[in-house]
Coordinates of C-alpha atoms in Angstrom, one line a residue:
Chain I
M1 CA 89.2 111.6 82.0
P2 CA 87.0 111.5 85.1
Y3 CA 89.1 112.1 88.3
F4 CA 87.5 110.2 91.2
D5 CA 90.3 110.6 93.8
A6 CA 89.4 113.8 95.6
A7 CA 90.1 112.1 98.9
S8 CA 93.8 112.0 97.9
T9 CA 93.7 115.5 96.7
E10 CA 91.0 117.9 95.4
P11 CA 91.9 119.8 92.2
L12 CA 92.9 123.4 92.9
H13 CA 89.8 125.6 93.2
P14 CA 89.8 128.5 90.7
A15 CA 89.3 130.9 93.6
A16 CA 92.5 129.5 95.2
R17 CA 94.4 129.6 92.0
S18 CA 93.8 133.3 91.4
A19 CA 94.5 134.1 95.1
L20 CA 97.7 132.1 94.9
L21 CA 99.0 133.9 91.8
D22 CA 98.0 137.3 93.3
A23 CA 99.8 136.5 96.6
F24 CA 103.0 135.5 94.8
E25 CA 103.0 139.1 93.5
T26 CA 102.0 140.9 96.8
G27 CA 102.9 138.5 99.6
W28 CA 106.3 137.1 98.8
A29 CA 108.3 139.2 101.3
D30 CA 109.2 138.1 104.9
P31 CA 106.2 138.7 107.1
A32 CA 108.5 139.2 110.1
R33 CA 110.1 142.3 108.6
L34 CA 109.0 145.9 109.3
Y35 CA 109.5 147.4 105.8
G36 CA 106.5 147.9 103.5
S37 CA 106.6 144.7 101.5
G38 CA 107.1 142.7 104.8
R39 CA 104.2 144.5 106.4
R40 CA 102.0 143.7 103.4
A41 CA 102.9 140.0 103.6
R42 CA 102.1 140.0 107.3
M43 CA 98.8 141.6 106.6
L44 CA 97.9 139.0 104.0
L45 CA 98.9 136.2 106.3
D46 CA 96.9 137.6 109.2
Q47 CA 93.9 138.1 106.9
A48 CA 94.1 134.4 105.7
R49 CA 94.4 133.3 109.3
A50 CA 91.4 135.3 110.4
R51 CA 89.3 134.0 107.5
I52 CA 90.1 130.3 108.2
A53 CA 89.8 130.9 112.0
A54 CA 86.3 132.2 111.4
R55 CA 85.4 129.1 109.4
L56 CA 86.7 126.9 112.2
S57 CA 85.1 129.0 114.9
V58 CA 88.5 129.6 116.6
R59 CA 90.5 132.7 117.5
P60 CA 93.1 133.6 115.0
D61 CA 95.9 133.2 117.6
E62 CA 94.7 129.6 118.1
L63 CA 95.4 128.7 114.4
G64 CA 98.8 128.0 112.9
F65 CA 99.8 127.2 109.3
T66 CA 102.0 124.1 108.8
T67 CA 103.7 122.7 105.8
S68 CA 101.2 119.8 105.4
G69 CA 98.3 118.1 107.1
T70 CA 100.7 115.3 108.1
Q71 CA 103.0 117.9 109.8
A72 CA 100.0 119.4 111.6
V73 CA 99.1 116.0 113.0
H74 CA 102.7 115.2 114.0
L75 CA 103.0 118.6 115.8
G76 CA 99.6 118.4 117.3
V77 CA 100.0 114.9 118.7
L78 CA 103.6 115.1 119.9
G79 CA 103.2 118.6 121.1
A80 CA 100.1 117.8 123.2
L81 CA 101.8 114.7 124.6
A82 CA 104.8 116.7 125.5
G83 CA 102.6 119.4 127.2
R84 CA 101.0 116.8 129.4
R85 CA 104.0 114.6 130.1
R86 CA 103.5 115.0 133.8
V87 CA 99.9 113.8 133.7
G88 CA 100.9 110.6 132.0
R89 CA 102.2 109.0 128.8
H90 CA 99.1 107.2 127.6
L91 CA 97.7 108.0 124.2
V92 CA 94.3 106.8 122.9
V93 CA 93.6 106.6 119.1
S94 CA 91.0 104.9 116.9
A95 CA 92.2 101.9 114.9
V96 CA 91.3 103.7 111.7
E97 CA 93.1 107.0 112.1
H98 CA 95.2 108.4 109.2
S99 CA 98.7 107.0 109.0
S100 CA 100.1 110.3 110.2
V101 CA 98.3 109.8 113.5
L102 CA 99.4 106.2 113.8
H103 CA 103.0 107.0 112.9
A104 CA 103.0 109.7 115.6
A105 CA 101.6 107.1 118.0
E106 CA 104.5 104.8 117.0
A107 CA 107.0 107.5 117.7
H108 CA 105.4 108.0 121.1
E109 CA 105.7 104.3 121.8
R110 CA 109.4 104.2 120.7
D111 CA 109.8 107.1 123.2
G112 CA 108.5 105.0 126.0
G113 CA 104.8 106.0 125.8
E114 CA 101.8 103.7 125.7
V115 CA 99.1 103.6 123.1
T116 CA 95.6 102.1 123.1
E117 CA 93.8 101.6 119.8
V118 CA 90.0 101.7 120.0
P119 CA 88.5 99.2 117.6
V120 CA 85.8 99.9 115.1
D121 CA 82.7 98.1 113.9
L122 CA 82.0 96.7 110.5
F123 CA 81.2 100.2 109.2
G124 CA 84.5 101.6 110.5
R125 CA 82.9 103.6 113.3
V126 CA 84.2 103.7 116.8
D127 CA 81.8 103.1 119.7
P128 CA 81.8 106.3 121.9
A129 CA 81.4 104.1 125.0
A130 CA 84.4 101.9 124.0
F131 CA 86.4 105.1 123.4
A132 CA 85.4 106.5 126.8
A133 CA 86.4 103.2 128.4
A134 CA 89.9 103.5 127.0
L135 CA 90.5 106.8 128.8
R136 CA 92.6 106.5 132.0
P137 CA 93.8 108.9 134.7
D138 CA 97.2 108.9 132.9
T139 CA 95.8 109.5 129.4
A140 CA 97.6 112.5 128.0
L141 CA 95.8 112.8 124.7
A142 CA 93.0 111.1 122.6
C143 CA 92.8 111.3 118.8
L144 CA 89.8 110.8 116.6
Q145 CA 89.3 111.6 113.0
S146 CA 86.2 113.6 111.9
A147 CA 85.6 111.1 109.1
N148 CA 87.5 108.2 107.7
H149 CA 89.6 108.9 104.6
E150 CA 89.2 105.4 103.1
V151 CA 85.6 104.5 103.7
G152 CA 83.9 107.8 104.4
T153 CA 82.4 106.9 107.8
V154 CA 81.7 109.9 110.0
Q155 CA 82.9 109.3 113.5
P156 CA 80.9 110.2 116.6
V157 CA 83.1 113.2 117.5
A158 CA 80.6 115.0 119.7
E159 CA 80.0 112.0 121.9
V160 CA 83.7 111.2 122.2
A161 CA 84.5 114.9 122.9
A162 CA 82.0 114.9 125.7
A163 CA 83.6 111.7 127.2
C164 CA 87.1 113.3 126.9
R165 CA 85.9 116.5 128.6
E166 CA 84.4 114.4 131.4
A167 CA 87.8 112.6 131.8
G168 CA 89.8 115.8 131.5
V169 CA 91.6 114.5 128.4
P170 CA 92.3 116.8 125.4
L171 CA 91.0 115.5 122.1
L172 CA 92.8 116.0 118.8
V173 CA 90.4 115.8 115.8
D174 CA 92.0 115.1 112.4
A175 CA 89.4 116.9 110.2
A176 CA 91.4 116.6 107.0
Q177 CA 88.6 114.7 105.1
S178 CA 85.7 116.9 106.3
L179 CA 87.0 120.5 106.4
G180 CA 85.1 122.6 103.9
R181 CA 82.5 119.9 103.5
M182 CA 80.9 119.5 106.9
P183 CA 81.0 121.4 110.1
V184 CA 83.2 120.0 112.8
P185 CA 81.5 119.2 116.1
E186 CA 82.5 121.3 119.1
G187 CA 84.5 120.0 122.0
W188 CA 87.9 119.4 120.6
S189 CA 91.2 120.8 122.0
L190 CA 93.3 120.4 118.9
L191 CA 92.2 120.2 115.2
T192 CA 94.2 119.5 112.1
G193 CA 93.5 119.9 108.4
S194 CA 95.1 120.0 105.0
A195 CA 94.4 122.7 102.3
H196 CA 94.9 120.4 99.3
K197 CA 92.0 118.2 100.5
F198 CA 89.5 121.1 100.1
G199 CA 90.8 122.6 96.9
G200 CA 93.7 124.7 98.3
P201 CA 97.3 124.3 97.3
P202 CA 99.6 121.5 98.5
G203 CA 102.1 122.3 101.2
V204 CA 99.6 124.1 103.6
G205 CA 98.3 122.3 106.7
L206 CA 96.2 123.7 109.6
L207 CA 96.8 123.2 113.3
A208 CA 94.4 124.8 115.7
V209 CA 95.2 124.5 119.4
R210 CA 92.5 125.8 121.8
K211 CA 93.5 128.3 124.4
G212 CA 94.2 126.5 127.7
T213 CA 95.4 123.3 125.9
R214 CA 98.8 122.4 127.2
W215 CA 101.2 122.1 124.2
R216 CA 105.0 122.1 123.9
S217 CA 106.8 121.9 120.6
P218 CA 108.5 118.6 120.0
L219 CA 110.9 120.3 117.6
P220 CA 113.8 122.8 118.2
E221 CA 112.8 126.3 119.1
D222 CA 111.7 128.7 116.3
E223 CA 110.0 132.0 116.6
R224 CA 107.7 131.7 113.6
E225 CA 104.0 130.9 113.6
G226 CA 103.5 131.7 117.3
R227 CA 106.5 129.3 118.1
R228 CA 104.3 126.4 117.0
V229 CA 105.6 125.7 113.5
P230 CA 109.2 126.2 112.5
G231 CA 110.3 127.8 109.2
F232 CA 109.5 130.6 106.9
E233 CA 105.7 131.1 106.4
N234 CA 104.1 130.2 103.1
V235 CA 102.1 133.4 102.7
P236 CA 100.7 132.7 99.2
G237 CA 99.8 129.2 100.3
A238 CA 97.9 130.5 103.3
V239 CA 96.1 133.1 101.3
A240 CA 95.1 130.5 98.7
A241 CA 94.0 128.1 101.4
A242 CA 91.7 130.7 102.9
A243 CA 90.2 131.5 99.5
A244 CA 89.6 127.7 98.8
L245 CA 88.0 127.1 102.2
D246 CA 85.7 130.1 101.8
A247 CA 84.8 129.0 98.2
V248 CA 84.1 125.4 99.0
A249 CA 82.2 126.2 102.3
E250 CA 79.9 128.5 100.3
E251 CA 79.3 125.8 97.6
A252 CA 79.1 122.9 100.1
P253 CA 75.3 122.8 100.8
A254 CA 74.4 122.5 97.1
E255 CA 77.5 120.5 96.0
N256 CA 77.3 118.1 99.0
A257 CA 73.7 117.2 98.2
R258 CA 74.5 116.6 94.5
L259 CA 77.6 114.5 95.2
S260 CA 75.9 112.6 98.0
E261 CA 73.2 111.6 95.6
L262 CA 75.8 110.4 93.1
V263 CA 77.5 108.4 95.8
A264 CA 74.2 106.9 96.9
R265 CA 73.7 105.9 93.3
I266 CA 77.1 104.1 93.2
R267 CA 76.4 102.4 96.6
R268 CA 73.0 101.2 95.3
E269 CA 74.0 100.2 91.7
V270 CA 77.4 98.6 92.1
P271 CA 76.1 95.5 94.0
R272 CA 73.2 95.3 91.6
L273 CA 75.4 95.4 88.5
V274 CA 78.4 93.3 89.7
E275 CA 78.1 90.0 91.6
D276 CA 80.2 89.4 94.7
V277 CA 80.9 93.0 95.7
E278 CA 81.2 94.3 99.2
V279 CA 80.3 98.0 99.6
V280 CA 81.9 99.2 102.8
G281 CA 81.6 102.1 105.2
D282 CA 78.5 103.6 106.9
P283 CA 75.7 104.0 104.3
E284 CA 74.1 107.0 106.2
R285 CA 76.7 108.7 108.5
R286 CA 79.3 109.3 105.8
L287 CA 81.1 111.9 103.8
P288 CA 79.0 113.2 100.9
H289 CA 81.5 112.4 98.2
L290 CA 83.3 109.1 99.0
V291 CA 82.4 105.5 98.6
T292 CA 84.5 102.3 98.8
F293 CA 83.8 98.8 97.6
S294 CA 85.7 95.6 97.1
V295 CA 85.3 93.4 94.0
L296 CA 85.8 89.8 95.1
Y297 CA 88.4 87.6 93.3
V298 CA 90.1 90.6 91.6
E299 CA 93.4 92.2 92.5
G300 CA 93.1 95.9 93.6
E301 CA 96.1 96.8 91.4
A302 CA 94.5 95.2 88.4
I303 CA 91.2 97.0 88.8
V304 CA 92.8 100.4 89.4
T305 CA 95.1 99.9 86.3
E306 CA 92.1 98.8 84.2
L307 CA 89.9 101.7 85.3
D308 CA 92.8 104.1 84.5
R309 CA 93.1 102.6 81.0
L310 CA 89.4 103.4 80.6
G311 CA 90.0 106.9 81.8
F312 CA 88.9 106.8 85.5
A313 CA 91.3 107.8 88.3
V314 CA 90.4 105.9 91.5
S315 CA 92.4 104.7 94.5
S316 CA 92.6 101.4 96.3
G317 CA 93.4 100.1 99.8
S318 CA 94.4 96.6 98.6
S319 CA 97.8 95.3 99.6
C320 CA 99.0 95.0 96.1
T321 CA 98.6 98.7 95.6
A322 CA 100.6 99.6 98.7
D323 CA 104.4 100.0 98.9
S324 CA 104.4 97.8 102.1
L325 CA 102.3 95.1 100.4
R326 CA 100.0 95.2 103.4
P327 CA 96.3 95.8 103.1
S328 CA 94.9 99.0 104.4
H329 CA 94.9 99.1 108.2
V330 CA 91.4 100.6 107.9
L331 CA 89.9 97.7 106.0
E332 CA 91.8 95.3 108.3
A333 CA 90.4 97.0 111.4
M334 CA 86.8 96.8 110.0
G335 CA 87.2 93.2 109.0
V336 CA 86.0 93.7 105.4
I337 CA 87.4 92.3 102.2
T338 CA 90.7 94.0 101.4
H339 CA 91.5 92.7 97.9
G340 CA 89.9 94.2 94.8
N341 CA 89.3 97.4 96.7
V342 CA 88.2 100.6 94.9
R343 CA 87.8 104.0 96.5
V344 CA 85.7 106.5 94.6
S345 CA 85.9 110.1 95.9
L346 CA 84.2 112.7 93.8
P347 CA 85.7 116.1 93.4
R348 CA 83.6 119.3 93.1
G349 CA 81.9 119.3 89.7
A350 CA 81.9 115.6 89.2
S351 CA 79.0 114.9 86.9
A352 CA 76.2 112.4 86.8
A353 CA 77.2 111.4 83.3
E354 CA 80.7 110.5 84.5
V355 CA 79.3 108.4 87.3
D356 CA 76.9 106.7 84.9
R357 CA 79.8 105.9 82.5
F358 CA 81.8 104.5 85.5
L359 CA 78.8 102.2 86.4
A360 CA 78.5 101.2 82.7
V361 CA 82.1 100.0 82.4
L362 CA 82.5 98.4 85.8
P363 CA 80.6 95.1 85.3
E364 CA 82.6 94.2 82.1
T365 CA 85.8 95.3 83.8
A366 CA 85.2 93.0 86.8
A367 CA 84.1 90.1 84.5
R368 CA 87.2 90.5 82.3
L369 CA 89.6 90.6 85.3
R370 CA 87.9 87.6 86.9
R371 CA 88.2 85.6 83.7
S372 CA 91.9 86.4 83.4
A373 CA 92.4 85.4 87.0
G374 CA 90.8 82.0 86.1
V375 CA 87.6 82.5 88.2
T376 CA 85.0 80.2 86.9
S377 CA 82.2 80.5 89.4
Chain L
M1 CA 101.3 100.7 105.7
R2 CA 102.5 98.6 108.5
F3 CA 101.2 99.3 111.9
R4 CA 101.6 97.7 115.3
R5 CA 98.5 95.6 115.3
R6 CA 99.8 92.3 113.9
A7 CA 103.1 90.5 114.3
P8 CA 105.0 90.2 111.0
Q9 CA 105.1 86.8 109.4
A10 CA 107.5 84.4 111.1
Q11 CA 111.1 84.9 109.9
Q12 CA 113.0 81.6 109.6
A13 CA 111.7 80.4 113.0
P14 CA 113.4 77.4 114.3
P15 CA 111.4 74.3 113.7
A16 CA 108.8 74.2 116.4
P17 CA 106.9 71.1 117.5
V18 CA 103.8 70.8 115.3
P19 CA 100.9 71.9 117.5
V20 CA 98.1 69.4 118.0
P21 CA 95.3 71.0 115.9
A22 CA 92.3 72.1 117.9
G23 CA 88.9 71.1 116.6
P24 CA 87.9 68.7 113.9
P25 CA 90.4 67.7 111.2
A26 CA 90.1 69.3 107.7
Y27 CA 88.2 67.2 105.1
L28 CA 90.1 69.2 102.4
M29 CA 93.4 71.0 102.7
L30 CA 94.2 73.8 100.1
D31 CA 97.8 75.0 99.8
A32 CA 98.0 78.7 98.9
L33 CA 101.3 79.3 100.5
G34 CA 103.3 81.9 98.5
R35 CA 100.2 83.0 96.6
K36 CA 99.0 86.6 96.9
C37 CA 95.5 87.6 97.7
P38 CA 93.0 87.1 96.1
I39 CA 94.3 83.7 95.0
P40 CA 93.7 82.0 98.4
I41 CA 90.1 83.3 98.4
I42 CA 89.6 82.2 94.8
M43 CA 90.8 78.7 95.7
L44 CA 88.5 78.6 98.7
A45 CA 85.5 79.8 96.7
E46 CA 86.1 77.3 93.9
R47 CA 86.7 74.2 96.0
I48 CA 84.5 74.5 99.1
R49 CA 81.8 72.6 97.1
E50 CA 84.1 69.5 97.2
V51 CA 83.5 69.4 100.9
P52 CA 80.3 67.9 102.3
L53 CA 78.0 70.2 104.4
G54 CA 79.2 70.6 107.9
E55 CA 82.8 69.5 107.0
I56 CA 86.0 71.6 107.2
V57 CA 88.1 73.0 104.4
A58 CA 91.4 74.4 105.4
V59 CA 93.4 77.0 103.4
K60 CA 97.1 77.5 104.1
A61 CA 98.2 81.0 103.1
D62 CA 101.0 83.4 104.1
D63 CA 99.7 86.6 102.5
V64 CA 98.8 88.7 105.5
A65 CA 95.7 90.0 103.6
A66 CA 94.2 86.5 103.9
R67 CA 93.8 87.0 107.7
T68 CA 91.2 89.6 107.0
D69 CA 89.8 88.4 103.7
I70 CA 89.0 84.8 104.6
P71 CA 86.9 85.6 107.6
A72 CA 85.3 88.5 105.6
W73 CA 84.5 86.1 102.8
C74 CA 82.9 83.6 105.2
R75 CA 80.7 86.4 106.6
M76 CA 79.6 87.5 103.1
K77 CA 79.0 83.9 101.9
S78 CA 77.4 82.6 105.1
Q79 CA 80.1 80.0 105.8
T80 CA 81.5 79.6 109.3
F81 CA 85.1 80.8 109.9
V82 CA 86.3 78.3 112.5
R83 CA 89.8 79.4 113.4
E84 CA 93.2 80.5 112.3
E85 CA 96.2 78.4 113.2
A86 CA 99.8 79.7 112.9
L87 CA 102.0 77.4 110.9
P88 CA 105.5 76.5 112.2
Q89 CA 107.1 77.5 108.8
G90 CA 105.2 80.8 108.7
G91 CA 101.8 81.7 107.4
W92 CA 98.5 80.3 108.7
A93 CA 96.0 77.5 108.2
F94 CA 92.5 79.0 108.1
H95 CA 89.7 76.5 108.9
I96 CA 86.3 77.1 107.4
K97 CA 83.1 75.0 107.9
R98 CA 80.9 74.6 104.9
D99 CA 77.4 75.6 105.9
Y100 CA 75.5 75.4 102.6

């Protein structure tokens, strides 16, 4: 049963699993307490924080653990906006940000703020000059993902960070899709991530806020996690996240090259094997493990269901697969075909044989679905 | 997911005066109102050949995905997407010029 949906969640890394189980034994106590078991939990939490901080090139006191990547984004965006409220209420985001960023932007608008969305090209990439042009004297925050979660396109973070620095605007980088896979360019003020995207456990997000970045919690006061994240710390989760990030970062050079080659094969072969297919996203500046294509004249839901029947787990950005019955805002912003959409994202260890089998079943699957939809041409 | 970018489809709007269409009239009008994507695109792909070169085929559709998919299909198939026209009863008429 090949699992090709790593972009939704990466299976738990064995290193994370054993760290998690160990920490349930040793790190269950309240890290805020002064007795032995509490001190041990605090030590494990501090060690996990230091390990991840080192990977992100931040100071441990700049890093907080949240309950999810989405919560990290919400706190990062709303906290940075609150911290710079006197500067202005203008927020700049790219049109293809993760829904957590766009929903935080909507909350900011409901609260009387103003949002500018920077458009993307056909590859889903923002133009750094267009992003820079959107920055204003009253811009409180700018947000740009490191890489797109639906089409894999790597964004020009370094150039945009330079423009933001020039304008004196803090930049929040949502690095959920690239953490553990690729280094994050310097120059950001806030960074968010999610442990289950790199083989860690669910329920652990990362929020890094650089020293000197104005930030005020949008939530009621709480003394935990440096007053940034409310609630009892998930020490086992943090320990497992650190173990996962270390493990995948060690494996990344070899594994990225391998997966990137398999993705290149899919990008090359799908249009050759199946007529009327649009492969989307940047062919070069992309995540190593992710590729998205749309099969014309086929429903996204139908192709996902059919591939599942054949044993392949893939995701789709087509409207029929979404609760809202709207196509993916990413595909819309790019101006590419939204129906018949298939996102393949390879987890660590995905094999060439699995990819070949996928390529072997795809043409007949597309043909069968087209026939049943009454497509004759 | 529903984000700001686009107005939702018209909800029971009062009957508006029918706008005078801009540009040349459609040679062929396809009605895909109430049909989900990809059906509007399938109809367009199958029937554009009934239109002489240089003439217009129009597709009426109210699935919001068509607003992205019809122009994208034209780009892929080297046909010219002429314009999108909002319909008074909701949905849109998409005008496509047959180029080959």
